[in-house]
Amino acid sequence: MNKIYNAYDRYGASSQKQDVFNAIKNLSHGISTTTFCNLFPSPFDKQLIALHADGAGTKSALAYIYYKETGDLSVWENLAIDAIVMNTDDILCIGSTGPFYLTNIIGRNRNLINQDVISAIIQGFEKFTNKMSEYNIDIMLTGGETADIGDLTKTLTLDAVAASFISENHYIDNKNIQSGDVIIGLESTAQAHWEDMPNSGIGSNGLTLARHTLLNNIYKNLYPESFDNNTENDLIYCGNYLLTDESPIAGLDMGKFILSPTKTYLPIMKEIFQYYCNDIHGIIHCTGGGQIKVKRFINNLRIIKNNLFSVPALFEMIKTSANIDWMQMYEIFNMGHRLELYVPADLASEIIAISGKYNVKAKQIGYVENNDTTEIVIDSKHGVFVYN
Amino acid sequence: MNKIYNAYDRYGASSQKQDVFNAIKNLSHGISTTTFCNLFPSPFDKQLIALHADGAGTKSALAYIYYKETGDLSVWENLAIDAIVMNTDDILCIGSTGPFYLTNIIGRNRNLINQDVISAIIQGFEKFTNKMSEYNIDIMLTGGETADIGDLTKTLTLDAVAASFISENHYIDNKNIQSGDVIIGLESTAQAHWEDMPNSGIGSNGLTLARHTLLNNIYKNLYPESFDNNTENDLIYCGNYLLTDESPIAGLDMGKFILSPTKTYLPIMKEIFQYYCNDIHGIIHCTGGGQIKVKRFINNLRIIKNNLFSVPALFEMIKTSANIDWMQMYEIFNMGHRLELYVPADLASEIIAISGKYNVKAKQIGYVENNDTTEIVIDSKHGVFVYN
């Protein structure tokens, strides 16, 4: 297979979404442009509100194929985790670990998606919130909307919105990221205490690319409803794998490996905030934009990431299958850690220790220094890549 | 054309969404099962929070065709109004007219939907919130998510979520609807003070049926991306109209007639709540479920609607085109009023007068009486229909 230049772009996706940023650039960002989520004054004294929207993206197209092939409804339960965590773990970057108020939005093609699927998704929301309550994380399910919109939705879309509150004296603003900070990364792989199985680390980003470049071409004819007709022919399911092939993780087939539900960092961060909330300079959830995500929150700093986690097996496989540049890989995928904390050096060991207690490896993956311009340096065993 | 039995169902849509209700039946409805929106305790003393999700539904498929045919971006601005009002006017049924915190969720096929469209939608959100601020209605735009998900979305979906707060001493609960109440309906057609043009009254419900049964078959070949491939062939764009044909409203072509943005009742209700908040027994936003929507909020009451507004021209046209039973029409469409207030008889004239000031006709459309079972009676010039 030839190298896929601008791979993401050719799939009609984008890690930077420049045109969206242009469209919304005049909208209010609330009290600060550098908080990870927008924060607004609430009607209540000294309390700010975050209202945040995100979803499972095209991961649902993979859940759909897997479900059709195997009849296994658990992938829909897990998709609910993706929709929740993509919201809650964005919001934790401003310093809140709840209570969260959460609503879901399901867009459904009712000719293809039956009640069992909707029930499994709802059950997934319930199971995950119950699990989190064991860690004193309070996520209230406030309802939702399931729209039958087959004229718009080929299979199913799953989004959620979470609301949370934080004191105006205690929120985290990435404008405080500064020279001398060390960067602690929390791994996206392995199996945290609250997870039912080991995680491939993918989260809910880059799934269009992962699915098409890994999966075998047989799915093209079997599930034409699972991809965009406008996609260039040679990009559609152009990989080697069947969903039921073994994955690098024992006990997971390739389907469930790619469908690993987005790992939440809520229980860890709840404990960290208890001690260090006022000492953390910034937190970045490495979702769309991958390891470069921090870039739009900082100014005249160089971020050097010179001690990243080993590239997880799934990302190695995507890299090989898609034949994408390493430089682009770091912009699309989290590549090993999905949460990074910018903190004074003397906090590092405590934070790493807390994370470890929950079976989530953390380590110093880089540091921050002053610079004339803003740039991110990925200094990896695959090469040194500079983004500016 | 033959009569379309179970028309909505055959389009993969449903006015009652029974399977969705089954899937979510065990989820919490908050402090009461009979408030129009779910209400939950907030972290703040005696304050409840409503977090509500809804969207423009398949109206976006029509906006898409209209935009492709005419290049007129204003239909996307108006679609933002639909997404907002489907939320705010649900929330006003619990007694809140803001402040609202609003976030949007756009699902986009980037191969077909460019930045101009996204910008127009965002501009629509801004214009409407600015317009509402003239009436002291505060809607804060808190951000949103635009996802490039061409593998899932044929063209574009637009949803929104609104949060609002209300005192636990002042919310409206439909359990208070009682024998002796009169029902005041507020018309869905005509042109309220804040509207740029006269309104066909359709709101954001029943659009799949309206679009397919009204529009000419030429759009089937021109815009295969605007409908579900699973739809039975004879149901696809099986009407007589071109989008550019004249509509019954001078100055509006058929496209803009069907695309009339959902009329909000916020300014009227803000004034009504100022005087009568504690006297209103119930409010129903007649969206999905049309004139029968009230049914799931009441028990052992008969709702008699014997003085409805004349059926607006658009619904007459859909009825004729689709050859649907009148009984079903009242279950799918609002048929003339999209908001109904259940109040003691002595409040009627004051409420009607306030609504009239904003150029929205209101009148007593029915009344409530005790009964052994729960039933809705539509007593219209098209016949008497009993729903139980």
Coordinates of C-alpha atoms in Angstrom, one line a residue, chain A:
Chain A
M1 CA 0.0 0.0 0.0
N2 CA 1.2 3.5 -0.8
K3 CA 1.8 6.0 1.9
I4 CA -1.4 7.8 2.8
Y5 CA -0.5 11.5 2.7
N6 CA -2.8 13.7 4.6
A7 CA -4.5 10.5 5.6
Y8 CA -6.9 11.9 8.1
D9 CA -7.9 14.6 5.7
R10 CA -8.6 12.2 2.9
Y11 CA -11.1 10.4 5.2
G12 CA -13.0 13.7 5.6
A13 CA -11.7 14.0 9.2
S14 CA -9.1 16.3 10.7
S15 CA -7.0 16.3 13.8
Q16 CA -6.9 20.2 13.9
K17 CA -10.4 21.1 12.6
Q18 CA -9.1 24.5 11.4
D19 CA -12.3 25.3 9.6
V20 CA -14.4 24.7 12.7
F21 CA -12.1 26.9 14.7
N22 CA -12.5 29.6 12.1
A23 CA -16.3 29.3 12.2
I24 CA -16.5 29.6 16.0
K25 CA -13.6 32.0 16.6
N26 CA -15.8 34.9 17.6
L27 CA -17.8 33.0 20.1
S28 CA -17.2 33.6 23.7
H29 CA -14.8 31.2 25.5
G30 CA -16.1 32.3 28.8
I31 CA -13.9 33.7 31.5
S32 CA -10.6 32.6 29.9
T33 CA -9.4 31.4 26.5
T34 CA -6.9 29.0 28.1
T35 CA -9.0 26.8 30.4
F36 CA -9.4 23.3 28.8
C37 CA -13.2 23.6 28.9
N38 CA -15.1 26.9 28.6
L39 CA -16.1 28.2 32.0
F40 CA -19.0 30.6 32.6
P41 CA -20.4 32.5 35.6
S42 CA -23.3 30.6 37.1
P43 CA -26.3 32.1 38.8
F44 CA -24.6 31.0 42.1
D45 CA -22.2 33.0 44.1
K46 CA -18.5 32.4 43.1
Q47 CA -19.4 29.2 41.2
L48 CA -18.5 28.7 37.6
I49 CA -20.3 26.3 35.3
A50 CA -18.8 24.1 32.5
L51 CA -21.2 22.7 30.0
H52 CA -19.4 20.3 27.7
A53 CA -20.3 18.3 24.6
D54 CA -18.5 15.4 23.0
G55 CA -19.2 11.9 21.8
A56 CA -18.1 8.5 20.7
G57 CA -17.5 9.7 17.1
T58 CA -17.1 7.0 14.5
K59 CA -16.3 4.3 17.1
S60 CA -20.0 3.5 16.8
A61 CA -19.5 2.4 13.2
L62 CA -17.1 -0.2 14.5
A63 CA -19.4 -1.2 17.3
Y64 CA -22.1 -1.7 14.7
I65 CA -20.0 -4.1 12.5
Y66 CA -18.8 -6.0 15.6
Y67 CA -22.3 -6.4 16.9
K68 CA -23.6 -7.5 13.5
E69 CA -20.8 -10.1 13.2
T70 CA -21.0 -11.5 16.7
G71 CA -24.3 -10.5 18.3
D72 CA -22.3 -9.3 21.3
L73 CA -24.2 -6.4 22.8
S74 CA -21.4 -5.5 25.3
V75 CA -19.7 -3.3 22.7
W76 CA -22.7 -0.9 22.9
E77 CA -22.4 -0.8 26.7
N78 CA -18.8 0.1 26.3
L79 CA -19.6 2.8 23.8
A80 CA -21.5 4.6 26.5
I81 CA -18.3 4.7 28.5
D82 CA -16.6 6.5 25.5
A83 CA -19.4 9.1 25.4
I84 CA -19.2 9.7 29.1
V85 CA -15.4 9.8 29.5
M86 CA -14.8 12.1 26.5
N87 CA -16.8 14.6 28.5
T88 CA -15.9 14.0 32.1
D89 CA -12.1 13.8 31.4
D90 CA -12.2 17.0 29.5
I91 CA -13.9 18.6 32.4
L92 CA -11.5 17.2 34.9
C93 CA -8.8 19.3 33.2
I94 CA -10.4 22.4 34.7
G95 CA -10.2 20.8 38.2
S96 CA -13.6 19.2 38.6
T97 CA -14.2 15.6 39.4
G98 CA -18.0 16.2 39.7
P99 CA -20.7 16.0 40.6
F100 CA -21.4 15.7 36.9
Y101 CA -24.9 16.1 35.3
L102 CA -25.0 14.1 32.1
T103 CA -27.4 13.8 29.2
N104 CA -27.1 11.6 26.1
I105 CA -28.0 12.2 22.5
I106 CA -28.6 9.2 20.3
G107 CA -29.2 9.5 16.6
R108 CA -30.5 6.3 15.2
N109 CA -31.4 4.6 12.0
R110 CA -34.3 2.6 13.3
N111 CA -34.3 0.3 10.3
L112 CA -30.9 -1.0 11.5
I113 CA -30.7 -0.3 15.2
N114 CA -33.2 -2.1 17.4
Q115 CA -34.3 -1.6 21.0
D116 CA -31.7 -4.1 22.3
V117 CA -29.0 -1.8 21.2
I118 CA -30.5 1.3 22.8
S119 CA -31.1 -0.7 26.0
A120 CA -27.4 -1.8 26.0
I121 CA -26.2 1.7 25.6
I122 CA -28.4 2.9 28.5
Q123 CA -27.2 0.0 30.6
G124 CA -23.7 1.0 29.8
F125 CA -24.4 4.5 31.1
E126 CA -25.8 3.1 34.3
K127 CA -23.0 0.5 34.8
F128 CA -20.3 3.1 34.4
T129 CA -21.9 5.6 36.7
N130 CA -22.4 2.9 39.3
K131 CA -18.8 1.8 39.0
M132 CA -17.6 5.4 39.4
S133 CA -19.8 5.9 42.5
E134 CA -17.6 3.2 44.2
Y135 CA -14.8 5.9 43.9
N136 CA -17.1 8.6 45.2
I137 CA -17.4 10.1 41.7
D138 CA -21.0 11.3 41.3
I139 CA -22.3 11.3 37.7
M140 CA -26.1 11.9 37.5
L141 CA -27.9 10.7 34.4
T142 CA -30.4 13.4 33.7
G143 CA -32.1 11.9 30.6
G144 CA -31.5 12.2 26.9
E145 CA -32.9 12.2 23.4
T146 CA -33.0 9.3 21.0
A147 CA -33.9 10.6 17.6
D148 CA -35.0 8.4 14.7
I149 CA -33.2 10.1 11.9
G150 CA -32.4 7.4 9.3
D151 CA -32.3 10.1 6.6
L152 CA -29.3 11.5 8.3
T153 CA -27.7 8.7 10.3
K154 CA -26.5 5.6 8.5
T155 CA -26.3 3.5 11.7
L156 CA -26.0 5.2 15.1
T157 CA -24.4 8.3 16.7
L158 CA -23.8 8.6 20.4
D159 CA -23.0 11.9 22.0
A160 CA -23.3 13.3 25.5
V161 CA -23.2 16.6 27.4
A162 CA -21.9 17.0 30.9
A163 CA -22.4 19.9 33.2
S164 CA -20.2 20.6 36.2
F165 CA -19.5 23.3 38.7
I166 CA -16.3 24.7 40.1
S167 CA -15.4 27.4 42.5
E168 CA -14.0 30.5 40.8
N169 CA -11.1 30.3 43.3
H170 CA -10.1 26.7 42.4
Y171 CA -10.2 26.1 38.7
I172 CA -7.2 25.1 36.6
D173 CA -6.2 27.5 33.8
N174 CA -3.5 26.3 31.3
K175 CA -2.2 29.9 31.1
N176 CA -0.2 28.9 34.2
I177 CA 1.9 26.4 32.3
Q178 CA 5.4 27.8 32.7
S179 CA 9.1 27.2 32.1
G180 CA 10.4 24.7 34.6
D181 CA 7.2 22.7 34.8
V182 CA 7.6 19.0 34.3
I183 CA 5.0 17.0 32.4
I184 CA 3.5 13.9 34.0
G185 CA 1.8 11.5 31.6
L186 CA -0.8 9.0 32.7
E187 CA -0.8 5.9 30.5
S188 CA -3.8 5.1 28.2
T189 CA -3.1 1.4 28.0
A190 CA -3.1 -1.5 30.7
Q191 CA -6.0 -2.1 33.1
A192 CA -7.0 0.4 35.8
H193 CA -8.8 -0.9 38.8
W194 CA -12.2 0.1 37.5
E195 CA -11.7 -1.5 34.1
D196 CA -13.1 -4.9 33.1
M197 CA -10.3 -5.7 30.7
P198 CA -6.9 -4.4 29.5
N199 CA -7.1 -1.3 27.3
S200 CA -5.5 -0.8 23.9
G201 CA -5.3 2.9 24.7
I202 CA -7.0 4.3 21.7
G203 CA -9.8 6.3 23.4
S204 CA -12.3 7.9 21.0
N205 CA -10.1 9.6 18.5
G206 CA -8.6 8.6 15.2
L207 CA -11.2 5.8 14.9
T208 CA -12.0 6.5 11.3
L209 CA -8.4 6.0 10.3
A210 CA -7.9 3.0 12.7
R211 CA -11.0 1.2 11.4
H212 CA -10.3 1.7 7.7
T213 CA -6.6 1.1 7.7
L214 CA -6.8 -2.0 9.9
L215 CA -9.9 -3.8 8.8
N216 CA -10.1 -6.3 6.0
N217 CA -11.7 -5.4 2.7
I218 CA -14.5 -8.0 3.2
Y219 CA -16.3 -5.6 5.4
K220 CA -16.7 -3.2 2.5
N221 CA -19.3 -5.3 0.8
L222 CA -20.8 -6.7 4.0
Y223 CA -21.4 -3.3 5.6
P224 CA -21.8 -0.5 3.1
E225 CA -23.8 1.3 5.7
S226 CA -20.7 1.6 7.8
F227 CA -18.8 4.1 5.7
D228 CA -19.1 7.3 3.7
N229 CA -19.9 6.7 0.0
N230 CA -17.7 9.7 -0.8
T231 CA -14.6 8.0 0.5
E232 CA -11.9 7.2 -2.1
N233 CA -12.3 3.5 -3.0
D234 CA -8.8 2.4 -2.1
L235 CA -9.1 4.0 1.4
I236 CA -12.1 1.9 2.4
Y237 CA -11.3 -1.0 4.8
C238 CA -7.9 -1.5 3.3
G239 CA -6.2 -3.4 6.1
N240 CA -5.5 -7.0 6.9
Y241 CA -7.5 -7.8 10.0
L242 CA -10.7 -9.6 10.7
L243 CA -12.6 -8.4 13.8
T244 CA -12.3 -11.9 15.2
D245 CA -8.5 -12.2 14.7
E246 CA -6.4 -12.4 17.8
S247 CA -5.1 -9.1 19.1
P248 CA -1.8 -8.5 20.9
I249 CA -3.8 -8.6 24.2
A250 CA -4.7 -12.1 25.2
G251 CA -8.4 -12.6 25.5
L252 CA -9.3 -9.7 23.2
D253 CA -10.0 -10.1 19.6
M254 CA -9.1 -7.3 17.2
G255 CA -12.6 -5.9 17.3
K256 CA -12.7 -5.5 21.1
F257 CA -9.0 -4.4 21.0
I258 CA -9.9 -1.4 18.8
L259 CA -13.1 -0.9 20.7
S260 CA -11.4 -0.6 24.1
P261 CA -13.6 1.9 26.0
T262 CA -11.9 5.2 26.7
K263 CA -10.1 4.9 30.1
T264 CA -11.2 7.5 32.6
Y265 CA -8.7 9.2 35.0
L266 CA -11.4 10.4 37.4
P267 CA -10.6 8.4 40.5
I268 CA -6.9 9.2 40.2
M269 CA -7.5 12.9 39.7
K270 CA -10.0 13.1 42.5
E271 CA -7.3 11.9 44.9
I272 CA -4.7 14.2 43.3
F273 CA -6.9 17.2 43.5
Q274 CA -7.5 16.5 47.2
Y275 CA -3.9 17.4 47.9
Y276 CA -2.6 19.4 44.9
C277 CA -5.4 21.2 43.2
N278 CA -3.9 24.6 43.7
D279 CA -0.4 23.5 42.6
I280 CA -1.2 22.1 39.2
H281 CA -0.4 24.6 36.4
G282 CA -2.2 22.8 33.6
I283 CA -3.9 19.6 32.5
I284 CA -4.3 18.4 28.9
H285 CA -6.6 15.7 27.8
C286 CA -4.8 14.3 24.7
T287 CA -7.9 13.7 22.5
G288 CA -8.2 15.2 19.0
G289 CA -4.8 16.6 18.3
G290 CA -3.0 13.8 20.2
Q291 CA 0.3 14.8 21.7
I292 CA 0.1 18.3 20.1
K293 CA -3.1 19.2 21.8
V294 CA -1.4 21.5 24.4
K295 CA -0.3 23.9 21.6
R296 CA -3.3 26.1 21.5
F297 CA -3.3 26.8 25.2
I298 CA 0.2 28.2 25.5
N299 CA 2.4 31.1 24.3
N300 CA 6.1 31.4 23.8
L301 CA 6.9 28.1 25.4
R302 CA 8.7 25.1 24.1
I303 CA 7.2 21.8 25.2
I304 CA 9.8 19.0 25.1
K305 CA 8.4 15.5 25.2
N306 CA 11.5 13.4 25.4
N307 CA 10.4 10.4 27.6
L308 CA 7.1 9.2 26.2
F309 CA 5.7 5.8 26.9
S310 CA 6.5 3.1 24.4
V311 CA 4.2 3.3 21.5
P312 CA 1.3 1.0 22.3
A313 CA 0.8 -2.0 20.0
L314 CA -2.4 -0.7 18.4
F315 CA -0.7 2.5 17.3
E316 CA 2.2 0.5 15.9
M317 CA -0.3 -1.5 13.9
I318 CA -2.1 1.5 12.5
K319 CA 1.2 3.1 11.6
T320 CA 2.3 0.0 9.7
S321 CA -1.1 -0.6 8.1
A322 CA -1.7 3.0 7.1
N323 CA 1.9 3.8 6.3
I324 CA 1.5 7.2 7.9
D325 CA 4.5 9.4 9.0
W326 CA 5.4 9.2 12.6
M327 CA 5.1 12.9 12.8
Q328 CA 1.4 12.7 11.8
M329 CA 0.8 9.8 14.1
Y330 CA 1.6 11.9 17.1
E331 CA -0.9 14.5 15.9
I332 CA -3.8 12.1 15.6
F333 CA -3.3 9.6 18.4
N334 CA -2.4 9.8 22.1
M335 CA 0.5 7.4 21.5
G336 CA 0.6 6.1 25.0
H337 CA -0.8 8.7 27.5
R338 CA -4.1 10.4 27.2
L339 CA -3.7 12.7 30.2
E340 CA -0.8 15.0 31.0
L341 CA -0.3 17.2 34.0
Y342 CA 2.0 20.3 34.0
V343 CA 3.4 20.7 37.5
P344 CA 6.4 22.0 39.5
A345 CA 9.1 19.3 39.6
D346 CA 8.7 18.6 43.3
L347 CA 5.2 17.3 42.8
A348 CA 6.1 14.7 40.3
S349 CA 6.9 11.7 42.5
E350 CA 3.7 12.1 44.6
I351 CA 1.5 12.3 41.6
I352 CA 3.2 9.3 40.0
A353 CA 2.7 7.4 43.2
I354 CA -1.0 8.2 43.5
S355 CA -1.7 7.1 39.9
G356 CA 0.2 3.9 40.4
K357 CA -2.1 2.9 43.3
Y358 CA -4.9 2.6 40.7
N359 CA -2.8 0.5 38.4
V360 CA -2.3 3.4 36.0
K361 CA 1.4 4.0 35.2
A362 CA 2.5 7.6 35.3
K363 CA 5.9 9.1 34.6
Q364 CA 7.6 12.3 33.7
I365 CA 7.3 12.4 29.9
G366 CA 8.8 15.9 29.4
Y367 CA 9.3 19.4 30.5
V368 CA 8.6 23.1 29.6
E369 CA 11.1 25.9 28.8
N370 CA 10.8 29.4 27.6
N371 CA 11.1 30.1 23.9
D372 CA 10.6 33.0 21.4
T373 CA 7.8 31.1 19.7
T374 CA 5.4 28.3 20.7
E375 CA 6.5 24.8 19.7
I376 CA 6.2 21.2 20.7
V377 CA 9.1 18.9 20.3
I378 CA 8.5 15.1 20.2
D379 CA 11.9 13.6 20.8
S380 CA 11.2 9.8 20.4
K381 CA 13.1 6.8 19.3
H382 CA 11.3 7.2 15.9
G383 CA 12.8 10.6 15.4
V384 CA 12.6 14.2 16.6
F385 CA 9.5 16.1 15.4
V386 CA 9.0 19.8 15.8
Y387 CA 5.5 21.3 15.6
N388 CA 5.1 25.0 15.4

